[in-house]
mmCIF file of C-alpha atoms in Angstrom:
data_model
loop_
_atom_site.group_PDB
_atom_site.id
_atom_site.type_symbol
_atom_site.label_atom_id
_atom_site.label_comp_id
_atom_site.label_asym_id
_atom_site.label_seq_id
_atom_site.Cartn_x
_atom_site.Cartn_y
_atom_site.Cartn_z
ATOM 1 C CA MET Z 59 -32.389 40.866 36.966
ATOM 2 C CA ARG Z 60 -30.399 42.180 33.997
ATOM 3 C CA GLN Z 61 -27.108 41.461 35.766
ATOM 4 C CA GLN Z 62 -28.277 37.910 36.492
ATOM 5 C CA LYS Z 63 -29.182 37.389 32.838
ATOM 6 C CA ARG Z 64 -25.787 38.751 31.806
ATOM 7 C CA ARG Z 65 -24.028 36.329 34.157
ATOM 8 C CA VAL Z 66 -26.041 33.449 32.717
ATOM 9 C CA GLY Z 67 -25.197 34.635 29.201
ATOM 10 C CA PHE Z 68 -21.470 34.934 30.008
ATOM 11 C CA ARG Z 69 -21.472 31.464 31.585
ATOM 12 C CA ALA Z 70 -23.197 29.983 28.544
ATOM 13 C CA ILE Z 71 -20.627 31.617 26.243
ATOM 14 C CA ALA Z 72 -17.783 30.407 28.482
ATOM 15 C CA TYR Z 73 -19.164 26.860 28.527
ATOM 16 C CA LEU Z 74 -19.594 26.904 24.759
ATOM 17 C CA PHE Z 75 -16.074 28.257 24.226
ATOM 18 C CA THR Z 76 -14.646 25.615 26.558
ATOM 19 C CA LEU Z 77 -16.578 22.896 24.716
ATOM 20 C CA VAL Z 78 -15.253 24.119 21.360
ATOM 21 C CA VAL Z 79 -11.674 24.146 22.688
ATOM 22 C CA ILE Z 80 -12.023 20.625 24.130
ATOM 23 C CA LEU Z 81 -13.551 19.374 20.872
ATOM 24 C CA TYR Z 82 -10.728 20.911 18.845
ATOM 25 C CA VAL Z 83 -7.997 19.528 21.091
ATOM 26 C CA THR Z 84 -9.409 15.984 21.256
ATOM 27 C CA VAL Z 85 -10.607 15.593 17.667
ATOM 28 C CA PHE Z 86 -8.892 18.044 15.321
ATOM 29 C CA MET Z 87 -5.498 18.826 16.835
ATOM 30 C CA ASN Z 88 -2.658 16.764 15.383
ATOM 31 C CA THR Z 89 -0.251 14.837 17.587
ATOM 32 C CA PRO Z 90 3.204 13.452 16.722
ATOM 33 C CA TYR Z 91 1.934 9.874 17.053
ATOM 34 C CA ILE Z 92 0.558 7.025 14.943
ATOM 35 C CA VAL Z 93 -1.664 4.288 16.369
ATOM 36 C CA TYR Z 94 -1.295 0.807 14.872
ATOM 37 C CA GLN Z 95 -4.068 -1.757 15.360
ATOM 38 C CA PRO Z 96 -5.236 -4.992 13.715
ATOM 39 C CA GLY Z 97 -6.683 -4.202 10.308
ATOM 40 C CA SER Z 98 -8.617 -6.541 8.024
ATOM 41 C CA ALA Z 99 -8.324 -10.022 6.573
ATOM 42 C CA SER Z 100 -9.849 -9.666 3.107
ATOM 43 C CA GLU Z 101 -10.503 -12.213 0.382
ATOM 44 C CA VAL Z 102 -8.175 -11.474 -2.538
ATOM 45 C CA ALA Z 103 -10.191 -13.213 -5.288
ATOM 46 C CA PRO Z 104 -12.458 -10.163 -5.891
ATOM 47 C CA MET Z 105 -9.331 -8.015 -6.311
ATOM 48 C CA ILE Z 106 -7.938 -10.079 -9.181
ATOM 49 C CA LYS Z 107 -9.127 -10.749 -12.717
ATOM 50 C CA VAL Z 108 -7.560 -13.702 -14.540
ATOM 51 C CA GLN Z 109 -8.537 -14.318 -18.148
ATOM 52 C CA ASN Z 110 -10.113 -17.767 -18.660
ATOM 53 C CA ALA Z 111 -9.678 -18.433 -14.944
ATOM 54 C CA ASP Z 112 -10.401 -21.738 -13.260
ATOM 55 C CA LYS Z 113 -13.001 -20.595 -10.705
ATOM 56 C CA ASP Z 114 -13.158 -23.889 -8.821
ATOM 57 C CA GLU Z 115 -12.426 -22.399 -5.397
ATOM 58 C CA LYS Z 116 -14.491 -23.453 -2.397
ATOM 59 C CA GLY Z 117 -12.174 -21.918 0.202
ATOM 60 C CA THR Z 118 -10.550 -18.512 0.267
ATOM 61 C CA PHE Z 119 -7.157 -16.831 0.266
ATOM 62 C CA MET Z 120 -7.005 -13.699 2.405
ATOM 63 C CA MET Z 121 -4.551 -10.817 2.600
ATOM 64 C CA THR Z 122 -4.098 -9.189 6.006
ATOM 65 C CA THR Z 123 -3.545 -5.532 6.859
ATOM 66 C CA VAL Z 124 -2.555 -3.247 9.711
ATOM 67 C CA SER Z 125 -4.696 -0.228 10.566
ATOM 68 C CA ALA Z 126 -2.454 2.840 10.896
ATOM 69 C CA SER Z 127 -4.040 6.128 11.994
ATOM 70 C CA TYR Z 128 -2.426 9.509 12.505
ATOM 71 C CA ALA Z 129 -3.589 10.019 16.054
ATOM 72 C CA ASN Z 130 -5.665 12.772 17.579
ATOM 73 C CA VAL Z 131 -5.975 13.062 21.374
ATOM 74 C CA ALA Z 132 -9.222 11.054 21.400
ATOM 75 C CA LEU Z 133 -7.589 8.138 19.607
ATOM 76 C CA LEU Z 134 -4.585 8.233 21.953
ATOM 77 C CA ILE Z 135 -6.903 8.056 24.956
ATOM 78 C CA ALA Z 136 -8.892 5.199 23.401
ATOM 79 C CA SER Z 137 -5.677 3.288 22.678
ATOM 80 C CA LEU Z 138 -4.927 3.160 26.405
ATOM 81 C CA PHE Z 139 -7.908 0.825 26.796
ATOM 82 C CA ASN Z 140 -7.104 -1.350 23.748
ATOM 83 C CA SER Z 141 -4.553 -4.093 24.376
ATOM 84 C CA TYR Z 142 -4.007 -4.473 20.625
ATOM 85 C CA SER Z 143 -3.064 -0.822 20.035
ATOM 86 C CA GLU Z 144 0.533 0.213 19.450
ATOM 87 C CA VAL Z 145 1.479 3.904 19.696
ATOM 88 C CA VAL Z 146 4.641 5.082 17.915
ATOM 89 C CA LEU Z 147 6.095 8.411 16.863
ATOM 90 C CA LYS Z 148 5.238 9.523 13.319
ATOM 91 C CA GLU Z 149 8.913 9.916 12.474
ATOM 92 C CA THR Z 150 9.496 6.189 12.969
ATOM 93 C CA ARG Z 151 7.163 5.616 10.029
ATOM 94 C CA LEU Z 152 7.686 8.675 7.850
ATOM 95 C CA GLY Z 153 11.405 9.339 8.314
ATOM 96 C CA ASP Z 154 12.120 12.476 6.293
ATOM 97 C CA LYS Z 155 9.037 12.034 4.071
ATOM 98 C CA THR Z 156 5.792 13.979 4.217
ATOM 99 C CA GLU Z 157 2.536 12.105 4.787
ATOM 100 C CA GLN Z 158 1.719 12.579 1.067
ATOM 101 C CA GLU Z 159 5.110 11.242 -0.030
ATOM 102 C CA TYR Z 160 4.798 8.232 2.266
ATOM 103 C CA ALA Z 161 1.296 7.456 0.953
ATOM 104 C CA ALA Z 162 2.526 7.716 -2.650
ATOM 105 C CA GLU Z 163 5.422 5.391 -1.850
ATOM 106 C CA GLN Z 164 3.055 2.795 -0.376
ATOM 107 C CA VAL Z 165 0.857 2.885 -3.499
ATOM 108 C CA TYR Z 166 3.983 2.323 -5.620
ATOM 109 C CA TYR Z 167 5.000 -0.628 -3.444
ATOM 110 C CA MET Z 168 1.529 -2.155 -3.819
ATOM 111 C CA ASN Z 169 1.676 -1.801 -7.607
ATOM 112 C CA SER Z 170 5.141 -3.348 -7.671
ATOM 113 C CA SER Z 171 3.944 -6.154 -5.403
ATOM 114 C CA GLN Z 172 1.135 -6.938 -7.824
ATOM 115 C CA SER Z 173 3.568 -7.076 -10.755
ATOM 116 C CA PHE Z 174 5.898 -9.400 -8.847
ATOM 117 C CA ALA Z 175 2.930 -11.571 -7.831
ATOM 118 C CA VAL Z 176 1.913 -12.008 -11.472
ATOM 119 C CA GLN Z 177 5.486 -12.875 -12.474
ATOM 120 C CA ALA Z 178 5.865 -15.399 -9.645
ATOM 121 C CA ALA Z 179 2.506 -17.020 -10.463
ATOM 122 C CA TYR Z 180 3.286 -17.187 -14.190
ATOM 123 C CA HIS Z 181 6.644 -18.763 -13.391
ATOM 124 C CA ALA Z 182 5.079 -21.378 -11.093
ATOM 125 C CA ALA Z 183 2.323 -22.133 -13.629
ATOM 126 C CA ASN Z 184 4.796 -22.312 -16.554
ATOM 127 C CA VAL Z 185 3.244 -19.360 -18.394
ATOM 128 C CA PRO Z 186 5.863 -17.445 -20.449
ATOM 129 C CA TYR Z 187 5.731 -13.666 -20.014
ATOM 130 C CA GLU Z 188 7.514 -10.386 -20.621
ATOM 131 C CA ASP Z 189 8.018 -7.493 -18.229
ATOM 132 C CA ILE Z 190 7.573 -3.954 -19.592
ATOM 133 C CA VAL Z 191 7.324 -0.455 -18.102
ATOM 134 C CA ASP Z 192 3.687 0.648 -17.805
ATOM 135 C CA TYR Z 193 4.136 4.256 -16.648
ATOM 136 C CA LEU Z 194 6.339 6.588 -14.594
ATOM 137 C CA TYR Z 195 5.224 7.461 -11.079
ATOM 138 C CA VAL Z 196 6.027 10.570 -9.029
ATOM 139 C CA PHE Z 197 7.328 9.851 -5.516
ATOM 140 C CA SER Z 198 8.129 13.380 -4.411
ATOM 141 C CA VAL Z 199 8.631 16.921 -5.724
ATOM 142 C CA PRO Z 200 11.808 18.264 -4.099
ATOM 143 C CA ASP Z 201 12.139 21.251 -6.438
ATOM 144 C CA THR Z 202 9.997 24.006 -4.950
ATOM 145 C CA ASP Z 203 9.533 25.733 -8.323
ATOM 146 C CA ASN Z 204 7.440 22.819 -9.610
ATOM 147 C CA GLN Z 205 5.525 21.873 -6.455
ATOM 148 C CA SER Z 206 2.406 23.605 -7.741
ATOM 149 C CA GLN Z 207 2.383 21.430 -10.871
ATOM 150 C CA PHE Z 208 3.258 17.976 -9.532
ATOM 151 C CA GLN Z 209 2.008 16.006 -6.552
ATOM 152 C CA PRO Z 210 3.290 12.760 -5.012
ATOM 153 C CA GLY Z 211 1.290 9.936 -6.602
ATOM 154 C CA ASP Z 212 0.963 11.537 -10.055
ATOM 155 C CA LYS Z 213 1.327 9.279 -13.094
ATOM 156 C CA ILE Z 214 3.300 10.767 -15.985
ATOM 157 C CA ILE Z 215 1.279 9.907 -19.086
ATOM 158 C CA SER Z 216 3.215 11.861 -21.732
ATOM 159 C CA VAL Z 217 5.828 14.579 -22.221
ATOM 160 C CA GLU Z 218 5.686 16.767 -25.332
ATOM 161 C CA GLY Z 219 2.988 14.478 -26.692
ATOM 162 C CA LYS Z 220 5.141 11.351 -26.425
ATOM 163 C CA HIS Z 221 4.403 8.342 -24.210
ATOM 164 C CA ILE Z 222 7.396 7.851 -21.949
ATOM 165 C CA ALA Z 223 8.282 4.174 -21.816
ATOM 166 C CA ASP Z 224 10.938 4.363 -19.070
ATOM 167 C CA PRO Z 225 13.213 6.778 -17.166
ATOM 168 C CA GLU Z 226 15.916 6.489 -19.834
ATOM 169 C CA THR Z 227 13.464 7.609 -22.529
ATOM 170 C CA LEU Z 228 12.449 10.617 -20.418
ATOM 171 C CA SER Z 229 16.077 11.556 -19.802
ATOM 172 C CA ALA Z 230 16.893 11.280 -23.511
ATOM 173 C CA LEU Z 231 13.925 13.478 -24.454
ATOM 174 C CA LEU Z 232 14.763 16.187 -21.923
ATOM 175 C CA SER Z 233 18.449 16.164 -22.906
ATOM 176 C CA THR Z 234 17.452 17.824 -26.181
ATOM 177 C CA ARG Z 235 16.023 20.785 -24.209
ATOM 178 C CA LYS Z 236 17.613 23.494 -22.080
ATOM 179 C CA ILE Z 237 17.145 24.470 -18.457
ATOM 180 C CA SER Z 238 14.233 26.984 -18.208
ATOM 181 C CA ASP Z 239 12.591 25.593 -21.376
ATOM 182 C CA GLN Z 240 8.931 24.655 -21.006
ATOM 183 C CA VAL Z 241 7.545 21.221 -21.893
ATOM 184 C CA ALA Z 242 3.951 19.987 -22.095
ATOM 185 C CA VAL Z 243 3.309 17.255 -19.518
ATOM 186 C CA VAL Z 244 0.134 15.182 -19.214
ATOM 187 C CA LEU Z 245 -0.441 13.632 -15.797
ATOM 188 C CA GLN Z 246 -3.054 11.384 -14.253
ATOM 189 C CA ARG Z 247 -4.084 12.431 -10.742
ATOM 190 C CA ASP Z 248 -6.869 10.768 -8.766
ATOM 191 C CA GLY Z 249 -8.117 9.184 -12.003
ATOM 192 C CA LYS Z 250 -8.314 12.515 -13.856
ATOM 193 C CA GLU Z 251 -6.128 13.928 -16.619
ATOM 194 C CA VAL Z 252 -4.081 17.004 -15.704
ATOM 195 C CA LYS Z 253 -2.181 19.071 -18.295
ATOM 196 C CA GLU Z 254 0.769 21.241 -17.246
ATOM 197 C CA GLN Z 255 3.353 23.466 -18.908
ATOM 198 C CA VAL Z 256 6.436 22.621 -16.847
ATOM 199 C CA THR Z 257 9.589 24.730 -16.738
ATOM 200 C CA LEU Z 258 12.671 22.505 -16.791
ATOM 201 C CA VAL Z 259 14.961 22.916 -13.810
ATOM 202 C CA GLU Z 260 18.569 22.061 -13.079
ATOM 203 C CA VAL Z 261 19.108 18.506 -11.829
ATOM 204 C CA LYS Z 262 22.272 16.517 -11.186
ATOM 205 C CA ASP Z 263 22.942 13.106 -12.661
ATOM 206 C CA LYS Z 264 23.234 10.719 -9.689
ATOM 207 C CA ASP Z 265 26.085 8.808 -11.352
ATOM 208 C CA THR Z 266 28.191 11.558 -12.928
ATOM 209 C CA ALA Z 267 26.980 14.640 -10.980
ATOM 210 C CA ALA Z 268 26.659 16.390 -14.335
ATOM 211 C CA VAL Z 269 24.008 19.112 -14.535
ATOM 212 C CA LYS Z 270 21.113 18.522 -16.920
ATOM 213 C CA PRO Z 271 17.516 19.719 -17.463
ATOM 214 C CA GLY Z 272 14.789 17.838 -15.607
ATOM 215 C CA LEU Z 273 11.237 17.993 -14.251
ATOM 216 C CA GLY Z 274 12.355 18.431 -10.643
ATOM 217 C CA VAL Z 275 10.605 15.268 -9.418
ATOM 218 C CA VAL Z 276 11.673 11.895 -8.037
ATOM 219 C CA ILE Z 277 10.170 9.129 -10.169
ATOM 220 C CA GLY Z 278 9.920 5.362 -10.325
ATOM 221 C CA ALA Z 279 8.883 2.993 -13.101
ATOM 222 C CA VAL Z 280 5.767 0.842 -12.599
ATOM 223 C CA GLN Z 281 6.078 -2.480 -14.411
ATOM 224 C CA LYS Z 282 3.430 -4.317 -16.389
ATOM 225 C CA VAL Z 283 3.558 -8.068 -16.921
ATOM 226 C CA LYS Z 284 2.216 -9.495 -20.172
ATOM 227 C CA PRO Z 285 1.839 -13.204 -20.968
ATOM 228 C CA LYS Z 286 3.359 -14.391 -24.232
ATOM 229 C CA VAL Z 287 0.403 -16.707 -24.777
ATOM 230 C CA ALA Z 288 -3.179 -15.620 -25.383
ATOM 231 C CA GLY Z 289 -5.903 -15.927 -22.759
ATOM 232 C CA LYS Z 290 -3.757 -15.630 -19.618
ATOM 233 C CA ASP Z 291 -3.904 -11.902 -18.825
ATOM 234 C CA VAL Z 292 -4.028 -10.880 -15.154
ATOM 235 C CA SER Z 293 -5.249 -7.517 -13.866
ATOM 236 C CA PHE Z 294 -6.160 -5.983 -10.509
ATOM 237 C CA VAL Z 295 -8.970 -3.815 -9.238
ATOM 238 C CA ASP Z 296 -8.205 -0.986 -6.802
ATOM 239 C CA THR Z 297 -7.433 -2.520 -3.411
ATOM 240 C CA ASN Z 298 -7.309 0.801 -1.484
ATOM 241 C CA VAL Z 299 -4.370 -0.677 0.411
ATOM 242 C CA GLY Z 300 -0.714 0.286 0.190
ATOM 243 C CA GLY Z 301 2.539 -1.547 0.739
ATOM 244 C CA PRO Z 302 4.082 -4.769 -0.604
ATOM 245 C CA SER Z 303 3.032 -7.289 2.045
ATOM 246 C CA ALA Z 304 0.119 -8.868 0.139
ATOM 247 C CA GLY Z 305 2.466 -10.274 -2.509
ATOM 248 C CA LEU Z 306 2.407 -13.903 -1.375
ATOM 249 C CA MET Z 307 -1.381 -14.097 -1.066
ATOM 250 C CA PHE Z 308 -1.906 -12.390 -4.425
ATOM 251 C CA THR Z 309 0.436 -14.956 -5.985
ATOM 252 C CA MET Z 310 -1.383 -17.927 -4.497
ATOM 253 C CA GLU Z 311 -4.770 -16.696 -5.718
ATOM 254 C CA ILE Z 312 -3.438 -15.983 -9.225
ATOM 255 C CA TYR Z 313 -1.754 -19.392 -9.370
ATOM 256 C CA ASN Z 314 -4.989 -21.062 -8.242
ATOM 257 C CA GLN Z 315 -6.947 -19.377 -11.039
ATOM 258 C CA LEU Z 316 -4.291 -20.111 -13.678
ATOM 259 C CA THR Z 317 -4.132 -23.830 -12.892
ATOM 260 C CA PRO Z 318 -6.852 -26.521 -12.793
ATOM 261 C CA GLY Z 319 -8.332 -27.642 -9.488
ATOM 262 C CA ASP Z 320 -8.883 -25.906 -6.163
ATOM 263 C CA LEU Z 321 -5.657 -25.069 -4.352
ATOM 264 C CA SER Z 322 -7.631 -23.809 -1.332
ATOM 265 C CA LYS Z 323 -9.312 -27.221 -0.862
ATOM 266 C CA GLY Z 324 -12.172 -25.487 0.925
ATOM 267 C CA HIS Z 325 -10.012 -23.942 3.674
ATOM 268 C CA ARG Z 326 -9.773 -20.343 4.902
ATOM 269 C CA ILE Z 327 -6.166 -19.399 4.244
ATOM 270 C CA ALA Z 328 -4.653 -16.094 5.370
ATOM 271 C CA GLY Z 329 -1.108 -14.841 5.257
ATOM 272 C CA THR Z 330 1.388 -12.105 4.591
ATOM 273 C CA GLY Z 331 4.796 -11.610 3.006
ATOM 274 C CA THR Z 332 6.418 -9.839 0.100
ATOM 275 C CA ILE Z 333 7.139 -11.733 -3.113
ATOM 276 C CA ASP Z 334 9.687 -11.327 -5.878
ATOM 277 C CA ALA Z 335 9.636 -12.578 -9.458
ATOM 278 C CA ASP Z 336 11.446 -15.781 -8.435
ATOM 279 C CA GLY Z 337 8.912 -16.569 -5.710
ATOM 280 C CA ASN Z 338 11.046 -15.646 -2.701
ATOM 281 C CA VAL Z 339 8.976 -14.547 0.301
ATOM 282 C CA GLY Z 340 10.280 -11.590 2.328
ATOM 283 C CA PRO Z 341 9.528 -10.268 5.833
ATOM 284 C CA ILE Z 342 7.009 -7.547 6.584
ATOM 285 C CA GLY Z 343 6.011 -5.228 9.434
ATOM 286 C CA GLY Z 344 3.076 -5.450 11.817
ATOM 287 C CA VAL Z 345 2.680 -9.232 11.771
ATOM 288 C CA LYS Z 346 1.375 -9.251 15.367
ATOM 289 C CA HIS Z 347 -1.579 -7.125 14.251
ATOM 290 C CA LYS Z 348 -2.179 -9.242 11.154
ATOM 291 C CA ILE Z 349 -2.379 -12.402 13.256
ATOM 292 C CA VAL Z 350 -5.278 -10.864 15.205
ATOM 293 C CA ALA Z 351 -7.025 -9.747 12.001
ATOM 294 C CA ALA Z 352 -6.771 -13.248 10.508
ATOM 295 C CA ASP Z 353 -8.027 -14.902 13.699
ATOM 296 C CA ARG Z 354 -11.063 -12.592 13.751
ATOM 297 C CA GLU Z 355 -11.961 -13.818 10.253
ATOM 298 C CA LYS Z 356 -11.638 -17.456 11.371
ATOM 299 C CA ALA Z 357 -8.613 -18.268 9.217
ATOM 300 C CA GLU Z 358 -7.459 -21.878 9.629
ATOM 301 C CA VAL Z 359 -3.943 -21.397 8.266
ATOM 302 C CA PHE Z 360 -1.647 -18.366 8.328
ATOM 303 C CA PHE Z 361 1.407 -18.249 6.058
ATOM 304 C CA VAL Z 362 4.120 -16.121 7.651
ATOM 305 C CA PRO Z 363 7.634 -15.245 6.401
ATOM 306 C CA VAL Z 364 10.300 -17.192 8.278
ATOM 307 C CA LYS Z 365 11.857 -14.018 9.704
ATOM 308 C CA ASN Z 366 8.490 -12.954 11.178
ATOM 309 C CA TYR Z 367 7.623 -16.353 12.648
ATOM 310 C CA ASP Z 368 8.765 -15.774 16.245
ATOM 311 C CA GLU Z 369 6.781 -12.536 16.569
ATOM 312 C CA ALA Z 370 3.739 -14.146 14.947
ATOM 313 C CA LYS Z 371 3.976 -17.193 17.233
ATOM 314 C CA ALA Z 372 4.173 -15.027 20.358
ATOM 315 C CA ARG Z 373 1.023 -13.097 19.413
ATOM 316 C CA ALA Z 374 -0.817 -16.287 18.357
ATOM 317 C CA GLU Z 375 -0.105 -17.851 21.749
ATOM 318 C CA LYS Z 376 -1.184 -14.670 23.531
ATOM 319 C CA ILE Z 377 -4.610 -14.588 21.860
ATOM 320 C CA GLY Z 378 -5.061 -18.371 22.113
ATOM 321 C CA THR Z 379 -5.850 -18.930 18.433
ATOM 322 C CA ASP Z 380 -6.285 -22.382 16.885
ATOM 323 C CA MET Z 381 -4.961 -21.041 13.595
ATOM 324 C CA LYS Z 382 -2.009 -23.002 12.209
ATOM 325 C CA LEU Z 383 1.089 -20.837 11.605
ATOM 326 C CA VAL Z 384 3.148 -22.001 8.628
ATOM 327 C CA PRO Z 385 6.577 -20.362 8.155
ATOM 328 C CA VAL Z 386 7.618 -20.032 4.496
ATOM 329 C CA SER Z 387 10.596 -18.615 2.644
ATOM 330 C CA THR Z 388 9.378 -19.299 -0.902
ATOM 331 C CA LEU Z 389 6.142 -19.632 -2.845
ATOM 332 C CA ASN Z 390 7.032 -23.287 -3.366
ATOM 333 C CA ASP Z 391 6.953 -23.827 0.418
ATOM 334 C CA ALA Z 392 3.373 -22.535 0.533
ATOM 335 C CA LEU Z 393 2.272 -24.526 -2.512
ATOM 336 C CA LYS Z 394 3.722 -27.736 -1.088
ATOM 337 C CA TYR Z 395 1.860 -27.195 2.177
ATOM 338 C CA MET Z 396 -1.411 -26.658 0.321
ATOM 339 C CA GLU Z 397 -0.881 -29.767 -1.824
ATOM 340 C CA GLN Z 398 -0.536 -31.886 1.342
ATOM 341 C CA LEU Z 399 -3.545 -30.302 3.047
ATOM 342 C CA PRO Z 400 -6.623 -32.565 2.994
ATOM 343 C CA VAL Z 401 -9.778 -31.417 1.225
ATOM 344 C CA THR Z 402 -12.464 -30.048 3.544
ATOM 345 C CA PRO Z 403 -15.319 -32.571 3.859
#
């Protein structure tokens, strides 16, 4: 009887151990793959605040996204049964970056996209503006000595008690110090203030190769756009989305709120594409997934960059959507199409 109970006990332990191993392998173990799928088609109006905005908008402008997940075994198995899934190696997305560095880069691109969208909308609406540096942003921390003090995605608020207006100002300030000196740095990380005493390290000037003291981080400047006339300020709420591809749709919503009348004319308008300050629309990745996301949200029109049109058309035909694909190369192309669109009854 005791031996039988022991066998039962051993079997139970073996089953439990096997279950734990299977659970770990399928759910928690990393794989070298990323799974792309259709993401969302989200109304951009709630993401934007325009001072003294014209709120006469009966339709909607929607940005579209791609869902990208670092895959576990369970997700890889599930993707085999999903015709919209696309499995790729991580390295095709990350290159030589870490996941944290890539995420920080995408946040930077989104912030830059928003700045360009404001500039393009101001330009189209004849609102004079100026472009200034808002803050410095940490992309990566290649110097191992300072990796415990900086993280990708940090905002540099001040150095030695001084607000740093641009990279040139930071370089000029640090040039008065020596390598191995310590400087007080105030950062913003995840919405919280972080204070660090940072030891300056040896860095090389990318133009002259001269050695100089530096923070040991790779930085970029985030721009802020300010109107030169009162009552036309534009700001954004946190979109929780990275990358530059919402630029065109941000611009159209901002322009609609800056100008009288309803540019949407009661229609559900989706789209994608980068934007620059002059209103040029650039290509993006993942358009075949964004087409599906827009169709699921019953978009009537989808603005697509000219260079992405063939891929978008192929996916639209495959899913049998009634959505109208409109290729554009500039903001003006999109605005002209909307001006000719009839008002929804």
